[in-house]
């Protein structure tokens, strides 16, 4: 197995350090939608006991299998998502099994499960009765579509959730020159709907655990996969909400309101790919200088000096530019001169370029940066006589470690052990404190927590948005010389009324206070403008550290230290401070200075290369910054984990979080597949990963660019599809009688399925198939989700918030629902995002005690 090849410069905790959830017991019972969330809790140190029926968990039957031989003990999927858990076999259909479950619940902190009716069958009690009998218990439920509503009983699948949630309509390939999409939308592979829901559910669970410390009471946390996926796209949602503008798919780059044929993808001479990203004129200048140094700039010159070198283009909103396209063409010519292994991407990064090779996921195993950070753990499999690699965790910490010690359990391996244990009930003492009710009329989960927020963009600002919605007071610090990006999805002239009456896309006002994306990412925060480079500004920041629980930042590594606000400096101010920083690669390791944005992170971790049509087609990648969102979930989790650890021990910590490591955590199956079989993940369009069911794809329907996703995951579902569609050719064709036959003839099968779906209105087709028990869902756009999706309306997935200047607009709420301490995206101030420096007087006057005249002097001197 590989050895670490470079030391870390900071004494972070070793892998055997206790995790932030150490001492907690979690019972997990349900299907594969729960596996990822349970894995994260086990990796954070909780004792996760997986309750399995005598036949084993459904995820034991998910491919790929060791040596390609189906065996419930050899599913690489099960191994990847269930390491560090224990297996307990209980037959919950019997009174004895139910009694054992109830006895175990007496000493359980979190019950991770599914729908309410499944929970009632397993325990014989409804949620209210469970809460009365086990007052400290947190029930954490991940359901396909939620507890109520017209789609609550619909059949879901990873493909169908990615379709209905809008992901697929953002991901795919460019249209043909006439603007017609000749390739269907592409579902990024694999199992990302469950990843998205599991990540967001965990934020809710951690919030409920923090709240329990104060109240002594557990509560119900529920998260619908459909709602979680629907809230996780990027540019499309607010562009539709604010301006009525639609997004269009583009090859391996952001979906766009304005299609742009210039691509940042460049192919090497041996058919691999490099991604080069430019978002400012400064980035373009770096590209030109780099190419000039290699004698490959040709006719390129530095960009016009009148352009602001720091002004960021909004992805997908910039019209086609012949000059920019020509820059990409010159870069492509340069990259074509190299073999993939010889790409000078590190030299490019050293010159300030955002370049990354499109790696395959297994290639991260041998990377010295990830080896130095211990990003993968090699876990022994005694039955195989060898160790296999698993992603360890998503951050490093000076106080806690991620656990990666045991291979996934054999079926029932720990049954006797768990049933023989005698544990005491959770010991939770309520801490008396005044409760401030949220706009929901209930207390917040994070009562009394204050965050000093140096985040920006989505990967970090989106994380502090989540804890703000849980009730933390969040003070967002900006300075005009390098302020957060406020433009994008800007409100139109005439505001909400103009949007209501519009019959087409509206132009947005080019004013920073009108940015819909900024409003969406920063709702509920306080706004402080502060020049920390001024000694008086630095002193204000130090005073805010003293009255804050958490300092959160998303700058390039080293920025805070250069300001005099590194961890040791902050710890000297407040000994128990929790400092959570996030960068693309993490602050420690060989690539700490590597420049990343979401697409670069996806390229480097292997996620971009996993999605699309088979080679030689280029990868389709992600049509939005998926790892910005995953990074945001992880950022919020790190903050909450730090608070939980401090509640238990009184100890603060420094967390060094990596956006890319969040991506590695969802590539575990591919890493195992490589280690076990030396087989790299291969793209297969919308077909099921590892060819486990057919039909499985997106099929054209009536209407312009209308598609429906269909996944027949069992023989019964296939037969139901044939009956519902009435396609007699399918019923009578011997090629399709068995799964093996359908897999062998997928091209012919897909053609016949689409021959039928082309005659169908998409929502009627979905209703017909769902009524027959077939997992099917329309590939929904932002318009569909906002205007036509009855289930999202039932889930109340959006909340109206008001902000100065921009007015009142709907933005997405947290998809997890906490019964006792519900989130509210407007946070403590019950409003949208702050204007630049909007709360200077509140922060300086009320929190720090500065006089009005002093505040005026600071403003006059350009300190605030």
mmCIF file of N, CA and C in Angstrom, residues 396-497:
data_model
loop_
_atom_site.group_PDB
_atom_site.id
_atom_site.type_symbol
_atom_site.label_atom_id
_atom_site.label_comp_id
_atom_site.label_asym_id
_atom_site.label_seq_id
_atom_site.Cartn_x
_atom_site.Cartn_y
_atom_site.Cartn_z
ATOM 1 N N UNK A 396 -9.170 17.612 8.015
ATOM 2 C CA UNK A 396 -8.230 17.345 9.088
ATOM 3 C C UNK A 396 -8.581 18.247 10.266
ATOM 4 N N UNK A 397 -8.226 17.830 11.472
ATOM 5 C CA UNK A 397 -8.563 18.613 12.653
ATOM 6 C C UNK A 397 -7.472 18.457 13.701
ATOM 7 N N UNK A 398 -7.285 19.494 14.506
ATOM 8 C CA UNK A 398 -6.325 19.428 15.608
ATOM 9 C C UNK A 398 -6.899 18.732 16.828
ATOM 10 N N UNK A 399 -8.205 18.374 16.806
ATOM 11 C CA UNK A 399 -8.829 17.783 17.996
ATOM 12 C C UNK A 399 -9.429 16.406 17.751
ATOM 13 N N UNK A 400 -9.929 16.140 16.568
ATOM 14 C CA UNK A 400 -10.631 14.882 16.307
ATOM 15 C C UNK A 400 -10.136 14.279 14.994
ATOM 16 N N UNK A 401 -10.450 13.023 14.786
ATOM 17 C CA UNK A 401 -10.044 12.345 13.562
ATOM 18 C C UNK A 401 -11.214 11.619 12.920
ATOM 19 N N UNK A 402 -11.083 11.338 11.643
ATOM 20 C CA UNK A 402 -12.054 10.507 10.929
ATOM 21 C C UNK A 402 -11.661 9.039 11.130
ATOM 22 N N UNK A 403 -12.662 8.185 11.331
ATOM 23 C CA UNK A 403 -12.415 6.780 11.598
ATOM 24 C C UNK A 403 -12.467 5.964 10.303
ATOM 25 N N UNK A 404 -11.497 5.114 10.117
ATOM 26 C CA UNK A 404 -11.493 4.181 8.984
ATOM 27 C C UNK A 404 -10.672 2.979 9.417
ATOM 28 N N UNK A 405 -11.311 2.078 10.150
ATOM 29 C CA UNK A 405 -10.578 1.003 10.804
ATOM 30 C C UNK A 405 -11.040 -0.396 10.421
ATOM 31 N N UNK A 406 -12.346 -0.547 10.146
ATOM 32 C CA UNK A 406 -12.884 -1.898 9.950
ATOM 33 C C UNK A 406 -13.549 -2.014 8.599
ATOM 34 N N UNK A 407 -13.355 -3.137 7.957
ATOM 35 C CA UNK A 407 -14.081 -3.410 6.719
ATOM 36 C C UNK A 407 -15.564 -3.550 7.048
ATOM 37 N N UNK A 408 -16.391 -3.503 6.014
ATOM 38 C CA UNK A 408 -17.832 -3.649 6.200
ATOM 39 C C UNK A 408 -18.130 -4.998 6.852
ATOM 40 N N UNK A 409 -19.177 -5.065 7.657
ATOM 41 C CA UNK A 409 -19.438 -6.306 8.400
ATOM 42 C C UNK A 409 -20.025 -7.397 7.522
ATOM 43 N N UNK A 410 -19.748 -8.621 7.890
ATOM 44 C CA UNK A 410 -20.476 -9.753 7.328
ATOM 45 C C UNK A 410 -21.902 -9.711 7.870
ATOM 46 N N UNK A 411 -22.795 -10.341 7.170
ATOM 47 C CA UNK A 411 -24.189 -10.328 7.595
ATOM 48 C C UNK A 411 -24.326 -10.943 8.992
ATOM 49 N N UNK A 412 -24.834 -10.152 9.927
ATOM 50 C CA UNK A 412 -25.053 -10.637 11.285
ATOM 51 C C UNK A 412 -23.796 -10.838 12.097
ATOM 52 N N UNK A 413 -22.673 -10.293 11.629
ATOM 53 C CA UNK A 413 -21.400 -10.540 12.298
ATOM 54 C C UNK A 413 -21.405 -10.105 13.759
ATOM 55 N N UNK A 414 -22.166 -9.090 14.086
ATOM 56 C CA UNK A 414 -22.125 -8.542 15.438
ATOM 57 C C UNK A 414 -23.440 -8.731 16.194
ATOM 58 N N UNK A 415 -24.296 -9.606 15.714
ATOM 59 C CA UNK A 415 -25.611 -9.773 16.343
ATOM 60 C C UNK A 415 -25.484 -10.126 17.819
ATOM 61 N N UNK A 416 -24.756 -11.182 18.127
ATOM 62 C CA UNK A 416 -24.635 -11.602 19.522
ATOM 63 C C UNK A 416 -23.959 -10.519 20.362
ATOM 64 N N UNK A 417 -22.952 -9.912 19.805
ATOM 65 C CA UNK A 417 -22.206 -8.874 20.525
ATOM 66 C C UNK A 417 -23.107 -7.709 20.892
ATOM 67 N N UNK A 418 -23.881 -7.210 19.930
ATOM 68 C CA UNK A 418 -24.728 -6.043 20.179
ATOM 69 C C UNK A 418 -25.839 -6.387 21.166
ATOM 70 N N UNK A 419 -26.481 -7.542 20.991
ATOM 71 C CA UNK A 419 -27.592 -7.902 21.878
ATOM 72 C C UNK A 419 -27.123 -8.163 23.303
ATOM 73 N N UNK A 420 -25.865 -8.536 23.465
ATOM 74 C CA UNK A 420 -25.349 -8.806 24.810
ATOM 75 C C UNK A 420 -24.912 -7.534 25.528
ATOM 76 N N UNK A 421 -24.739 -6.450 24.800
ATOM 77 C CA UNK A 421 -24.262 -5.213 25.415
ATOM 78 C C UNK A 421 -25.335 -4.595 26.294
ATOM 79 N N UNK A 422 -24.914 -3.997 27.344
ATOM 80 C CA UNK A 422 -25.823 -3.267 28.223
ATOM 81 C C UNK A 422 -25.316 -1.837 28.326
ATOM 82 N N UNK A 423 -25.988 -0.962 27.648
ATOM 83 C CA UNK A 423 -25.599 0.446 27.636
ATOM 84 C C UNK A 423 -26.643 1.251 28.370
ATOM 85 N N UNK A 424 -26.215 2.329 28.983
ATOM 86 C CA UNK A 424 -27.163 3.208 29.663
ATOM 87 C C UNK A 424 -27.815 4.137 28.660
ATOM 88 N N UNK A 425 -28.941 4.693 29.053
ATOM 89 C CA UNK A 425 -29.650 5.634 28.195
ATOM 90 C C UNK A 425 -28.791 6.877 27.983
ATOM 91 N N UNK A 426 -28.973 7.590 26.865
ATOM 92 C CA UNK A 426 -28.202 8.817 26.643
ATOM 93 C C UNK A 426 -28.344 9.775 27.813
ATOM 94 N N UNK A 427 -27.208 10.259 28.284
ATOM 95 C CA UNK A 427 -27.209 11.199 29.395
ATOM 96 C C UNK A 427 -27.151 12.614 28.835
ATOM 97 N N UNK A 428 -28.295 13.267 28.850
ATOM 98 C CA UNK A 428 -28.385 14.613 28.293
ATOM 99 C C UNK A 428 -29.013 15.522 29.339
ATOM 100 N N UNK A 429 -28.280 16.542 29.736
ATOM 101 C CA UNK A 429 -28.782 17.491 30.715
ATOM 102 C C UNK A 429 -29.107 18.803 30.018
ATOM 103 N N UNK A 430 -30.295 19.283 30.252
ATOM 104 C CA UNK A 430 -30.700 20.538 29.627
ATOM 105 C C UNK A 430 -29.908 21.699 30.221
ATOM 106 N N UNK A 431 -29.528 22.625 29.368
ATOM 107 C CA UNK A 431 -28.836 23.838 29.780
ATOM 108 C C UNK A 431 -29.824 24.990 29.688
ATOM 109 N N UNK A 432 -30.108 25.612 30.812
ATOM 110 C CA UNK A 432 -31.111 26.675 30.827
ATOM 111 C C UNK A 432 -30.589 27.906 30.090
ATOM 112 N N UNK A 433 -31.377 28.391 29.155
ATOM 113 C CA UNK A 433 -31.036 29.627 28.471
ATOM 114 C C UNK A 433 -32.295 30.172 27.831
ATOM 115 N N UNK A 434 -32.388 31.479 27.670
ATOM 116 C CA UNK A 434 -33.596 32.048 27.057
ATOM 117 C C UNK A 434 -33.703 31.630 25.595
ATOM 118 N N UNK A 435 -34.901 31.275 25.211
ATOM 119 C CA UNK A 435 -35.136 30.835 23.838
ATOM 120 C C UNK A 435 -35.656 31.995 23.007
ATOM 121 N N UNK A 436 -35.031 32.211 21.872
ATOM 122 C CA UNK A 436 -35.527 33.202 20.922
ATOM 123 C C UNK A 436 -36.219 32.448 19.811
ATOM 124 N N UNK A 437 -37.511 32.695 19.645
ATOM 125 C CA UNK A 437 -38.282 31.945 18.672
ATOM 126 C C UNK A 437 -37.970 32.420 17.260
ATOM 127 N N UNK A 438 -37.966 31.475 16.341
ATOM 128 C CA UNK A 438 -37.756 31.804 14.936
ATOM 129 C C UNK A 438 -39.067 32.227 14.302
ATOM 130 N N UNK A 439 -39.020 32.539 13.031
ATOM 131 C CA UNK A 439 -40.246 32.872 12.305
ATOM 132 C C UNK A 439 -41.194 31.689 12.237
ATOM 133 N N UNK A 440 -40.708 30.492 12.557
ATOM 134 C CA UNK A 440 -41.569 29.302 12.608
ATOM 135 C C UNK A 440 -42.315 29.198 13.925
ATOM 136 N N UNK A 441 -42.030 30.102 14.877
ATOM 137 C CA UNK A 441 -42.690 30.049 16.174
ATOM 138 C C UNK A 441 -42.079 29.047 17.133
ATOM 139 N N UNK A 442 -40.895 28.530 16.823
ATOM 140 C CA UNK A 442 -40.206 27.573 17.685
ATOM 141 C C UNK A 442 -38.754 28.019 17.846
ATOM 142 N N UNK A 443 -38.057 27.482 18.872
ATOM 143 C CA UNK A 443 -36.661 27.876 19.041
ATOM 144 C C UNK A 443 -35.787 27.340 17.924
ATOM 145 N N UNK A 444 -34.688 28.002 17.703
ATOM 146 C CA UNK A 444 -33.689 27.535 16.751
ATOM 147 C C UNK A 444 -32.821 26.446 17.387
ATOM 148 N N UNK A 445 -32.218 25.624 16.536
ATOM 149 C CA UNK A 445 -31.314 24.580 17.021
ATOM 150 C C UNK A 445 -30.018 25.169 17.575
ATOM 151 N N UNK A 446 -29.525 26.253 16.989
ATOM 152 C CA UNK A 446 -28.228 26.811 17.378
ATOM 153 C C UNK A 446 -28.400 28.095 18.177
ATOM 154 N N UNK A 447 -29.309 28.056 19.146
ATOM 155 C CA UNK A 447 -29.507 29.224 19.991
ATOM 156 C C UNK A 447 -28.193 29.670 20.604
ATOM 157 N N UNK A 448 -27.886 30.953 20.476
ATOM 158 C CA UNK A 448 -26.742 31.520 21.170
ATOM 159 C C UNK A 448 -25.400 31.305 20.507
ATOM 160 N N UNK A 449 -25.340 30.675 19.334
ATOM 161 C CA UNK A 449 -24.075 30.445 18.637
ATOM 162 C C UNK A 449 -23.797 31.624 17.707
ATOM 163 N N UNK A 450 -22.564 32.112 17.722
ATOM 164 C CA UNK A 450 -22.192 33.220 16.837
ATOM 165 C C UNK A 450 -21.031 32.785 15.955
ATOM 166 N N UNK A 451 -21.130 33.126 14.664
ATOM 167 C CA UNK A 451 -20.110 32.763 13.682
ATOM 168 C C UNK A 451 -19.552 34.027 13.050
ATOM 169 N N UNK A 452 -18.253 34.156 13.086
ATOM 170 C CA UNK A 452 -17.564 35.221 12.357
ATOM 171 C C UNK A 452 -17.215 34.644 10.994
ATOM 172 N N UNK A 453 -17.849 35.168 9.962
ATOM 173 C CA UNK A 453 -17.925 34.495 8.667
ATOM 174 C C UNK A 453 -17.096 35.223 7.614
ATOM 175 N N UNK A 454 -15.962 34.616 7.244
ATOM 176 C CA UNK A 454 -15.129 35.121 6.157
ATOM 177 C C UNK A 454 -15.303 34.259 4.903
ATOM 178 N N UNK A 455 -16.474 33.694 4.728
ATOM 179 C CA UNK A 455 -16.722 32.834 3.576
ATOM 180 C C UNK A 455 -17.044 33.670 2.349
ATOM 181 N N UNK A 456 -16.941 33.008 1.191
ATOM 182 C CA UNK A 456 -17.424 33.642 -0.031
ATOM 183 C C UNK A 456 -17.722 32.568 -1.057
ATOM 184 N N UNK A 457 -18.407 32.990 -2.125
ATOM 185 C CA UNK A 457 -18.903 32.076 -3.151
ATOM 186 C C UNK A 457 -19.733 30.966 -2.499
ATOM 187 N N UNK A 458 -19.888 29.872 -3.198
ATOM 188 C CA UNK A 458 -20.855 28.871 -2.744
ATOM 189 C C UNK A 458 -20.275 27.868 -1.767
ATOM 190 N N UNK A 459 -19.061 27.365 -2.017
ATOM 191 C CA UNK A 459 -18.550 26.240 -1.237
ATOM 192 C C UNK A 459 -18.428 26.562 0.244
ATOM 193 N N UNK A 460 -18.112 27.794 0.581
ATOM 194 C CA UNK A 460 -18.051 28.155 1.998
ATOM 195 C C UNK A 460 -19.265 28.981 2.422
ATOM 196 N N UNK A 461 -19.662 29.972 1.615
ATOM 197 C CA UNK A 461 -20.818 30.794 1.985
ATOM 198 C C UNK A 461 -22.093 29.959 2.067
ATOM 199 N N UNK A 462 -22.199 28.937 1.209
ATOM 200 C CA UNK A 462 -23.364 28.064 1.279
ATOM 201 C C UNK A 462 -23.409 27.263 2.564
ATOM 202 N N UNK A 463 -22.223 26.944 3.122
ATOM 203 C CA UNK A 463 -22.184 26.209 4.377
ATOM 204 C C UNK A 463 -22.626 27.053 5.555
ATOM 205 N N UNK A 464 -22.138 28.299 5.626
ATOM 206 C CA UNK A 464 -22.574 29.154 6.730
ATOM 207 C C UNK A 464 -24.039 29.545 6.565
ATOM 208 N N UNK A 465 -24.539 29.551 5.347
ATOM 209 C CA UNK A 465 -25.982 29.753 5.145
ATOM 210 C C UNK A 465 -26.787 28.680 5.876
ATOM 211 N N UNK A 466 -26.309 27.433 5.850
ATOM 212 C CA UNK A 466 -27.055 26.341 6.480
ATOM 213 C C UNK A 466 -27.096 26.486 7.995
ATOM 214 N N UNK A 467 -25.961 26.837 8.600
ATOM 215 C CA UNK A 467 -25.980 26.989 10.052
ATOM 216 C C UNK A 467 -26.696 28.273 10.453
ATOM 217 N N UNK A 468 -26.702 29.268 9.578
ATOM 218 C CA UNK A 468 -27.510 30.465 9.823
ATOM 219 C C UNK A 468 -28.983 30.098 9.857
ATOM 220 N N UNK A 469 -29.416 29.241 8.937
ATOM 221 C CA UNK A 469 -30.811 28.805 8.911
ATOM 222 C C UNK A 469 -31.170 27.980 10.138
ATOM 223 N N UNK A 470 -30.161 27.394 10.801
ATOM 224 C CA UNK A 470 -30.390 26.669 12.049
ATOM 225 C C UNK A 470 -30.334 27.595 13.266
ATOM 226 N N UNK A 471 -30.111 28.882 13.045
ATOM 227 C CA UNK A 471 -30.237 29.843 14.128
ATOM 228 C C UNK A 471 -28.962 30.468 14.629
ATOM 229 N N UNK A 472 -27.806 30.141 14.055
ATOM 230 C CA UNK A 472 -26.581 30.809 14.468
ATOM 231 C C UNK A 472 -26.596 32.260 13.987
ATOM 232 N N UNK A 473 -26.093 33.152 14.809
ATOM 233 C CA UNK A 473 -25.903 34.532 14.351
ATOM 234 C C UNK A 473 -24.618 34.565 13.538
ATOM 235 N N UNK A 474 -24.749 34.950 12.287
ATOM 236 C CA UNK A 474 -23.629 34.875 11.358
ATOM 237 C C UNK A 474 -23.277 36.284 10.885
ATOM 238 N N UNK A 475 -22.045 36.700 11.163
ATOM 239 C CA UNK A 475 -21.576 38.028 10.777
ATOM 240 C C UNK A 475 -20.679 37.864 9.560
ATOM 241 N N UNK A 476 -21.191 38.238 8.403
ATOM 242 C CA UNK A 476 -20.449 38.096 7.145
ATOM 243 C C UNK A 476 -19.549 39.304 6.947
ATOM 244 N N UNK A 477 -18.242 39.044 6.895
ATOM 245 C CA UNK A 477 -17.250 40.109 6.769
ATOM 246 C C UNK A 477 -16.836 40.234 5.306
ATOM 247 N N UNK A 478 -16.896 41.463 4.776
ATOM 248 C CA UNK A 478 -16.454 41.740 3.409
ATOM 249 C C UNK A 478 -15.619 43.017 3.404
ATOM 250 N N UNK A 479 -14.804 43.157 2.365
ATOM 251 C CA UNK A 479 -14.129 44.426 2.111
ATOM 252 C C UNK A 479 -14.191 44.698 0.626
ATOM 253 N N UNK A 480 -14.467 45.947 0.277
ATOM 254 C CA UNK A 480 -14.774 46.315 -1.101
ATOM 255 C C UNK A 480 -13.637 46.009 -2.064
ATOM 256 N N UNK A 481 -12.396 45.965 -1.578
ATOM 257 C CA UNK A 481 -11.275 45.695 -2.474
ATOM 258 C C UNK A 481 -11.309 44.278 -3.014
ATOM 259 N N UNK A 482 -11.971 43.386 -2.315
ATOM 260 C CA UNK A 482 -12.064 41.991 -2.780
ATOM 261 C C UNK A 482 -13.345 41.380 -2.224
ATOM 262 N N UNK A 483 -14.465 42.029 -2.532
ATOM 263 C CA UNK A 483 -15.751 41.622 -1.958
ATOM 264 C C UNK A 483 -16.252 40.341 -2.603
ATOM 265 N N UNK A 484 -17.191 39.702 -1.930
ATOM 266 C CA UNK A 484 -17.829 38.512 -2.473
ATOM 267 C C UNK A 484 -18.564 38.883 -3.763
ATOM 268 N N UNK A 485 -18.740 37.882 -4.637
ATOM 269 C CA UNK A 485 -19.429 38.113 -5.909
ATOM 270 C C UNK A 485 -20.915 38.337 -5.645
ATOM 271 N N UNK A 486 -21.396 39.518 -5.966
ATOM 272 C CA UNK A 486 -22.793 39.848 -5.702
ATOM 273 C C UNK A 486 -23.654 39.820 -6.968
ATOM 274 N N UNK A 487 -23.025 39.868 -8.128
ATOM 275 C CA UNK A 487 -23.808 39.879 -9.356
ATOM 276 C C UNK A 487 -24.164 38.454 -9.761
ATOM 277 N N UNK A 488 -25.284 38.321 -10.432
ATOM 278 C CA UNK A 488 -25.749 37.020 -10.911
ATOM 279 C C UNK A 488 -27.201 36.813 -10.557
ATOM 280 N N UNK A 489 -28.009 36.451 -11.557
ATOM 281 C CA UNK A 489 -29.460 36.301 -11.376
ATOM 282 C C UNK A 489 -30.039 37.564 -10.743
ATOM 283 N N UNK A 490 -29.671 38.710 -11.277
ATOM 284 C CA UNK A 490 -30.076 39.970 -10.674
ATOM 285 C C UNK A 490 -31.557 40.238 -10.871
ATOM 286 N N UNK A 491 -32.144 40.898 -9.866
ATOM 287 C CA UNK A 491 -33.559 41.254 -9.938
ATOM 288 C C UNK A 491 -33.795 42.221 -11.097
ATOM 289 N N UNK A 492 -34.949 42.128 -11.733
ATOM 290 C CA UNK A 492 -35.244 43.023 -12.861
ATOM 291 C C UNK A 492 -35.778 44.376 -12.388
ATOM 292 N N UNK A 493 -35.741 45.333 -13.275
ATOM 293 C CA UNK A 493 -36.415 46.599 -12.988
ATOM 294 C C UNK A 493 -37.906 46.314 -12.810
ATOM 295 N N UNK A 494 -38.481 46.904 -11.786
ATOM 296 C CA UNK A 494 -39.882 46.623 -11.489
ATOM 297 C C UNK A 494 -40.069 45.500 -10.495
ATOM 298 N N UNK A 495 -38.960 44.811 -10.165
ATOM 299 C CA UNK A 495 -38.995 43.839 -9.088
ATOM 300 C C UNK A 495 -39.965 42.687 -9.275
ATOM 301 N N UNK A 496 -40.573 42.298 -8.180
ATOM 302 C CA UNK A 496 -41.415 41.099 -8.142
ATOM 303 C C UNK A 496 -42.632 41.231 -9.060
ATOM 304 N N UNK A 497 -43.194 42.411 -9.137
ATOM 305 C CA UNK A 497 -44.378 42.590 -9.972
ATOM 306 C C UNK A 497 -44.018 42.434 -11.445
#
